[in-house]
Amino acid sequence: MGDKKLSFGVKPSMKEVSPGKTAIIEIGKFEEWELVDTEWGDKYKVKVNLFSHPHPNYESLPKSGTWLDWVSKCGVAEQLFKYFWEETDEGEWVMKTFDHNAGKLFDGKWKLERFETGEYYMEPQ
């Protein structure tokens, strides 16, 4: 079978934040992000550590958070993804090379807010 690993089931994904609500997240490893094809089109899959979220499923999150995939096509997810990744002429996504530790800019917790209009906004907590 070579390098392929067997896996079964579905990894947990973060539920969307309801309009008018916020979630607190930590941004995960950039090299683990990817563009995924879903039944609703391409979406950005970003690793996040979830500390708070208004959805009832997340009422009792551990203090250390829960690592999940945030799968979204919202503007914030796209901007985050394209900050670290770029598409080649062949249509492949590769990590950008920086002359500084770009990841350090994203250390710590971030507030992910969704406005009543449905748009997301993210800022350091």
mmCIF file with all atom_site columns, C-alpha atoms in Angstrom:
data_model
loop_
_atom_site.group_PDB
_atom_site.id
_atom_site.type_symbol
_atom_site.label_atom_id
_atom_site.label_alt_id
_atom_site.label_comp_id
_atom_site.label_asym_id
_atom_site.label_entity_id
_atom_site.label_seq_id
_atom_site.pdbx_PDB_ins_code
_atom_site.Cartn_x
_atom_site.Cartn_y
_atom_site.Cartn_z
_atom_site.occupancy
_atom_site.B_iso_or_equiv
_atom_site.pdbx_formal_charge
_atom_site.auth_seq_id
_atom_site.auth_comp_id
_atom_site.auth_asym_id
_atom_site.auth_atom_id
_atom_site.pdbx_PDB_model_num
ATOM 1   C CA . MET A 1 1   ? 0.000   0.000  0.000   1.00 0.00 ? 1   MET A CA 1
ATOM 2   C CA . GLY A 1 2   ? 2.987   2.305  0.144   1.00 0.00 ? 2   GLY A CA 1
ATOM 3   C CA . ASP A 1 3   ? 2.664   5.586  2.047   1.00 0.00 ? 3   ASP A CA 1
ATOM 4   C CA . LYS A 1 4   ? -1.126  5.597  2.163   1.00 0.00 ? 4   LYS A CA 1
ATOM 5   C CA . LYS A 1 5   ? -2.756  5.359  5.579   1.00 0.00 ? 5   LYS A CA 1
ATOM 6   C CA . LEU A 1 6   ? -6.196  4.018  6.214   1.00 0.00 ? 6   LEU A CA 1
ATOM 7   C CA . SER A 1 7   ? -8.684  6.327  7.877   1.00 0.00 ? 7   SER A CA 1
ATOM 8   C CA . PHE A 1 8   ? -12.380 6.120  8.603   1.00 0.00 ? 8   PHE A CA 1
ATOM 9   C CA . GLY A 1 9   ? -15.032 8.611  9.643   1.00 0.00 ? 9   GLY A CA 1
ATOM 10  C CA . VAL A 1 10  ? -15.056 12.372 9.501   1.00 0.00 ? 10  VAL A CA 1
ATOM 11  C CA . LYS A 1 11  ? -12.820 14.784 11.398  1.00 0.00 ? 11  LYS A CA 1
ATOM 12  C CA . PRO A 1 12  ? -14.734 17.455 13.331  1.00 0.00 ? 12  PRO A CA 1
ATOM 13  C CA . SER A 1 13  ? -15.237 20.819 11.673  1.00 0.00 ? 13  SER A CA 1
ATOM 14  C CA . MET A 1 14  ? -16.079 24.069 13.386  1.00 0.00 ? 14  MET A CA 1
ATOM 15  C CA . LYS A 1 15  ? -19.699 25.076 12.933  1.00 0.00 ? 15  LYS A CA 1
ATOM 16  C CA . GLU A 1 16  ? -20.358 28.493 11.450  1.00 0.00 ? 16  GLU A CA 1
ATOM 17  C CA . VAL A 1 17  ? -20.677 31.428 13.803  1.00 0.00 ? 17  VAL A CA 1
ATOM 18  C CA . SER A 1 18  ? -24.241 32.755 13.843  1.00 0.00 ? 18  SER A CA 1
ATOM 19  C CA . PRO A 1 19  ? -24.791 36.342 12.659  1.00 0.00 ? 19  PRO A CA 1
ATOM 20  C CA . GLY A 1 20  ? -24.288 38.820 15.500  1.00 0.00 ? 20  GLY A CA 1
ATOM 21  C CA . LYS A 1 21  ? -22.096 36.369 17.488  1.00 0.00 ? 21  LYS A CA 1
ATOM 22  C CA . THR A 1 22  ? -18.363 35.778 18.052  1.00 0.00 ? 22  THR A CA 1
ATOM 23  C CA . ALA A 1 23  ? -15.971 32.879 18.562  1.00 0.00 ? 23  ALA A CA 1
ATOM 24  C CA . ILE A 1 24  ? -12.469 32.874 20.055  1.00 0.00 ? 24  ILE A CA 1
ATOM 25  C CA . ILE A 1 25  ? -9.885  30.863 18.110  1.00 0.00 ? 25  ILE A CA 1
ATOM 26  C CA . GLU A 1 26  ? -6.167  30.245 17.822  1.00 0.00 ? 26  GLU A CA 1
ATOM 27  C CA . ILE A 1 27  ? -4.755  29.820 14.320  1.00 0.00 ? 27  ILE A CA 1
ATOM 28  C CA . GLY A 1 28  ? -3.216  26.385 13.666  1.00 0.00 ? 28  GLY A CA 1
ATOM 29  C CA . LYS A 1 29  ? -0.241  25.167 11.633  1.00 0.00 ? 29  LYS A CA 1
ATOM 30  C CA . PHE A 1 30  ? -0.271  26.844 8.221   1.00 0.00 ? 30  PHE A CA 1
ATOM 31  C CA . GLU A 1 31  ? 1.298   23.844 6.489   1.00 0.00 ? 31  GLU A CA 1
ATOM 32  C CA . GLU A 1 32  ? -1.786  21.777 7.395   1.00 0.00 ? 32  GLU A CA 1
ATOM 33  C CA . TRP A 1 33  ? -4.225  24.093 5.617   1.00 0.00 ? 33  TRP A CA 1
ATOM 34  C CA . GLU A 1 34  ? -5.703  23.158 2.259   1.00 0.00 ? 34  GLU A CA 1
ATOM 35  C CA . LEU A 1 35  ? -8.264  24.025 -0.371  1.00 0.00 ? 35  LEU A CA 1
ATOM 36  C CA . VAL A 1 36  ? -11.006 21.386 -0.412  1.00 0.00 ? 36  VAL A CA 1
ATOM 37  C CA . ASP A 1 37  ? -13.687 20.576 -2.937  1.00 0.00 ? 37  ASP A CA 1
ATOM 38  C CA . THR A 1 38  ? -17.132 20.319 -1.314  1.00 0.00 ? 38  THR A CA 1
ATOM 39  C CA . GLU A 1 39  ? -20.638 19.882 -2.650  1.00 0.00 ? 39  GLU A CA 1
ATOM 40  C CA . TRP A 1 40  ? -20.944 23.691 -2.320  1.00 0.00 ? 40  TRP A CA 1
ATOM 41  C CA . GLY A 1 41  ? -17.738 24.409 -4.242  1.00 0.00 ? 41  GLY A CA 1
ATOM 42  C CA . ASP A 1 42  ? -14.166 25.057 -3.138  1.00 0.00 ? 42  ASP A CA 1
ATOM 43  C CA . LYS A 1 43  ? -13.640 25.997 0.507   1.00 0.00 ? 43  LYS A CA 1
ATOM 44  C CA . TYR A 1 44  ? -10.609 26.834 2.639   1.00 0.00 ? 44  TYR A CA 1
ATOM 45  C CA . LYS A 1 45  ? -9.754  24.361 5.401   1.00 0.00 ? 45  LYS A CA 1
ATOM 46  C CA . VAL A 1 46  ? -7.884  26.102 8.215   1.00 0.00 ? 46  VAL A CA 1
ATOM 47  C CA . LYS A 1 47  ? -6.798  24.417 11.467  1.00 0.00 ? 47  LYS A CA 1
ATOM 48  C CA . VAL A 1 48  ? -8.060  26.322 14.510  1.00 0.00 ? 48  VAL A CA 1
ATOM 49  C CA . ASN A 1 49  ? -8.081  25.784 18.245  1.00 0.00 ? 49  ASN A CA 1
ATOM 50  C CA . LEU A 1 50  ? -11.577 26.744 19.405  1.00 0.00 ? 50  LEU A CA 1
ATOM 51  C CA . PHE A 1 51  ? -11.882 28.368 22.853  1.00 0.00 ? 51  PHE A CA 1
ATOM 52  C CA . SER A 1 52  ? -15.431 29.729 22.701  1.00 0.00 ? 52  SER A CA 1
ATOM 53  C CA . HIS A 1 53  ? -18.322 29.550 20.258  1.00 0.00 ? 53  HIS A CA 1
ATOM 54  C CA . PRO A 1 54  ? -22.023 30.436 20.561  1.00 0.00 ? 54  PRO A CA 1
ATOM 55  C CA . HIS A 1 55  ? -23.275 27.087 19.195  1.00 0.00 ? 55  HIS A CA 1
ATOM 56  C CA . PRO A 1 56  ? -24.784 24.780 21.898  1.00 0.00 ? 56  PRO A CA 1
ATOM 57  C CA . ASN A 1 57  ? -22.438 21.933 20.852  1.00 0.00 ? 57  ASN A CA 1
ATOM 58  C CA . TYR A 1 58  ? -19.537 23.975 22.233  1.00 0.00 ? 58  TYR A CA 1
ATOM 59  C CA . GLU A 1 59  ? -20.941 24.860 25.672  1.00 0.00 ? 59  GLU A CA 1
ATOM 60  C CA . SER A 1 60  ? -18.314 22.874 27.586  1.00 0.00 ? 60  SER A CA 1
ATOM 61  C CA . LEU A 1 61  ? -15.065 23.407 25.688  1.00 0.00 ? 61  LEU A CA 1
ATOM 62  C CA . PRO A 1 62  ? -11.925 22.614 27.688  1.00 0.00 ? 62  PRO A CA 1
ATOM 63  C CA . LYS A 1 63  ? -9.912  25.618 28.890  1.00 0.00 ? 63  LYS A CA 1
ATOM 64  C CA . SER A 1 64  ? -7.108  24.527 26.508  1.00 0.00 ? 64  SER A CA 1
ATOM 65  C CA . GLY A 1 65  ? -9.528  24.621 23.542  1.00 0.00 ? 65  GLY A CA 1
ATOM 66  C CA . THR A 1 66  ? -10.401 21.995 20.933  1.00 0.00 ? 66  THR A CA 1
ATOM 67  C CA . TRP A 1 67  ? -8.566  21.623 17.628  1.00 0.00 ? 67  TRP A CA 1
ATOM 68  C CA . LEU A 1 68  ? -10.928 21.572 14.650  1.00 0.00 ? 68  LEU A CA 1
ATOM 69  C CA . ASP A 1 69  ? -10.949 22.273 10.944  1.00 0.00 ? 69  ASP A CA 1
ATOM 70  C CA . TRP A 1 70  ? -12.636 25.517 9.982   1.00 0.00 ? 70  TRP A CA 1
ATOM 71  C CA . VAL A 1 71  ? -13.980 24.826 6.485   1.00 0.00 ? 71  VAL A CA 1
ATOM 72  C CA . SER A 1 72  ? -15.357 27.986 4.912   1.00 0.00 ? 72  SER A CA 1
ATOM 73  C CA . LYS A 1 73  ? -15.474 30.087 1.782   1.00 0.00 ? 73  LYS A CA 1
ATOM 74  C CA . CYS A 1 74  ? -15.946 33.354 3.679   1.00 0.00 ? 74  CYS A CA 1
ATOM 75  C CA . GLY A 1 75  ? -13.647 36.291 2.968   1.00 0.00 ? 75  GLY A CA 1
ATOM 76  C CA . VAL A 1 76  ? -11.676 35.935 6.218   1.00 0.00 ? 76  VAL A CA 1
ATOM 77  C CA . ALA A 1 77  ? -10.861 32.256 5.530   1.00 0.00 ? 77  ALA A CA 1
ATOM 78  C CA . GLU A 1 78  ? -9.835  33.116 1.963   1.00 0.00 ? 78  GLU A CA 1
ATOM 79  C CA . GLN A 1 79  ? -7.649  36.047 3.087   1.00 0.00 ? 79  GLN A CA 1
ATOM 80  C CA . LEU A 1 80  ? -5.952  33.925 5.763   1.00 0.00 ? 80  LEU A CA 1
ATOM 81  C CA . PHE A 1 81  ? -5.305  31.105 3.307   1.00 0.00 ? 81  PHE A CA 1
ATOM 82  C CA . LYS A 1 82  ? -3.955  33.382 0.581   1.00 0.00 ? 82  LYS A CA 1
ATOM 83  C CA . TYR A 1 83  ? -1.687  35.181 3.053   1.00 0.00 ? 83  TYR A CA 1
ATOM 84  C CA . PHE A 1 84  ? 0.351   31.963 3.378   1.00 0.00 ? 84  PHE A CA 1
ATOM 85  C CA . TRP A 1 85  ? -0.432  30.094 0.158   1.00 0.00 ? 85  TRP A CA 1
ATOM 86  C CA . GLU A 1 86  ? -0.282  31.018 -3.525  1.00 0.00 ? 86  GLU A CA 1
ATOM 87  C CA . GLU A 1 87  ? -1.499  29.307 -6.657  1.00 0.00 ? 87  GLU A CA 1
ATOM 88  C CA . THR A 1 88  ? 1.090   28.346 -9.266  1.00 0.00 ? 88  THR A CA 1
ATOM 89  C CA . ASP A 1 89  ? 0.579   28.661 -13.025 1.00 0.00 ? 89  ASP A CA 1
ATOM 90  C CA . GLU A 1 90  ? -0.193  24.923 -12.999 1.00 0.00 ? 90  GLU A CA 1
ATOM 91  C CA . GLY A 1 91  ? -3.068  25.436 -10.550 1.00 0.00 ? 91  GLY A CA 1
ATOM 92  C CA . GLU A 1 92  ? -1.256  23.918 -7.530  1.00 0.00 ? 92  GLU A CA 1
ATOM 93  C CA . TRP A 1 93  ? -1.204  25.666 -4.138  1.00 0.00 ? 93  TRP A CA 1
ATOM 94  C CA . VAL A 1 94  ? 2.238   26.135 -2.539  1.00 0.00 ? 94  VAL A CA 1
ATOM 95  C CA . MET A 1 95  ? 3.290   27.849 0.686   1.00 0.00 ? 95  MET A CA 1
ATOM 96  C CA . LYS A 1 96  ? 4.777   31.293 0.209   1.00 0.00 ? 96  LYS A CA 1
ATOM 97  C CA . THR A 1 97  ? 8.331   32.020 1.319   1.00 0.00 ? 97  THR A CA 1
ATOM 98  C CA . PHE A 1 98  ? 8.758   34.921 3.733   1.00 0.00 ? 98  PHE A CA 1
ATOM 99  C CA . ASP A 1 99  ? 11.910  36.761 4.806   1.00 0.00 ? 99  ASP A CA 1
ATOM 100 C CA . HIS A 1 100 ? 10.523  36.918 8.353   1.00 0.00 ? 100 HIS A CA 1
ATOM 101 C CA . ASN A 1 101 ? 8.562   34.674 10.721  1.00 0.00 ? 101 ASN A CA 1
ATOM 102 C CA . ALA A 1 102 ? 5.116   35.509 9.309   1.00 0.00 ? 102 ALA A CA 1
ATOM 103 C CA . GLY A 1 103 ? 3.474   32.904 11.541  1.00 0.00 ? 103 GLY A CA 1
ATOM 104 C CA . LYS A 1 104 ? 4.472   34.875 14.640  1.00 0.00 ? 104 LYS A CA 1
ATOM 105 C CA . LEU A 1 105 ? 2.041   37.602 13.565  1.00 0.00 ? 105 LEU A CA 1
ATOM 106 C CA . PHE A 1 106 ? -0.786  35.130 14.183  1.00 0.00 ? 106 PHE A CA 1
ATOM 107 C CA . ASP A 1 107 ? 0.257   33.898 17.640  1.00 0.00 ? 107 ASP A CA 1
ATOM 108 C CA . GLY A 1 108 ? -2.313  34.081 20.417  1.00 0.00 ? 108 GLY A CA 1
ATOM 109 C CA . LYS A 1 109 ? -6.078  34.146 20.446  1.00 0.00 ? 109 LYS A CA 1
ATOM 110 C CA . TRP A 1 110 ? -8.245  35.824 17.822  1.00 0.00 ? 110 TRP A CA 1
ATOM 111 C CA . LYS A 1 111 ? -11.835 37.006 17.945  1.00 0.00 ? 111 LYS A CA 1
ATOM 112 C CA . LEU A 1 112 ? -13.865 35.823 14.953  1.00 0.00 ? 112 LEU A CA 1
ATOM 113 C CA . GLU A 1 113 ? -16.963 37.981 14.657  1.00 0.00 ? 113 GLU A CA 1
ATOM 114 C CA . ARG A 1 114 ? -19.869 37.521 12.283  1.00 0.00 ? 114 ARG A CA 1
ATOM 115 C CA . PHE A 1 115 ? -21.969 40.576 11.563  1.00 0.00 ? 115 PHE A CA 1
ATOM 116 C CA . GLU A 1 116 ? -25.722 40.530 11.019  1.00 0.00 ? 116 GLU A CA 1
ATOM 117 C CA . THR A 1 117 ? -24.980 40.897 7.284   1.00 0.00 ? 117 THR A CA 1
ATOM 118 C CA . GLY A 1 118 ? -23.251 37.498 7.344   1.00 0.00 ? 118 GLY A CA 1
ATOM 119 C CA . GLU A 1 119 ? -19.742 38.905 6.836   1.00 0.00 ? 119 GLU A CA 1
ATOM 120 C CA . TYR A 1 120 ? -16.894 37.778 9.112   1.00 0.00 ? 120 TYR A CA 1
ATOM 121 C CA . TYR A 1 121 ? -14.209 39.935 10.734  1.00 0.00 ? 121 TYR A CA 1
ATOM 122 C CA . MET A 1 122 ? -11.178 38.687 12.676  1.00 0.00 ? 122 MET A CA 1
ATOM 123 C CA . GLU A 1 123 ? -8.847  40.574 15.026  1.00 0.00 ? 123 GLU A CA 1
ATOM 124 C CA . PRO A 1 124 ? -6.358  39.707 17.779  1.00 0.00 ? 124 PRO A CA 1
ATOM 125 C CA . GLN A 1 125 ? -7.968  39.113 21.155  1.00 0.00 ? 125 GLN A CA 1
#
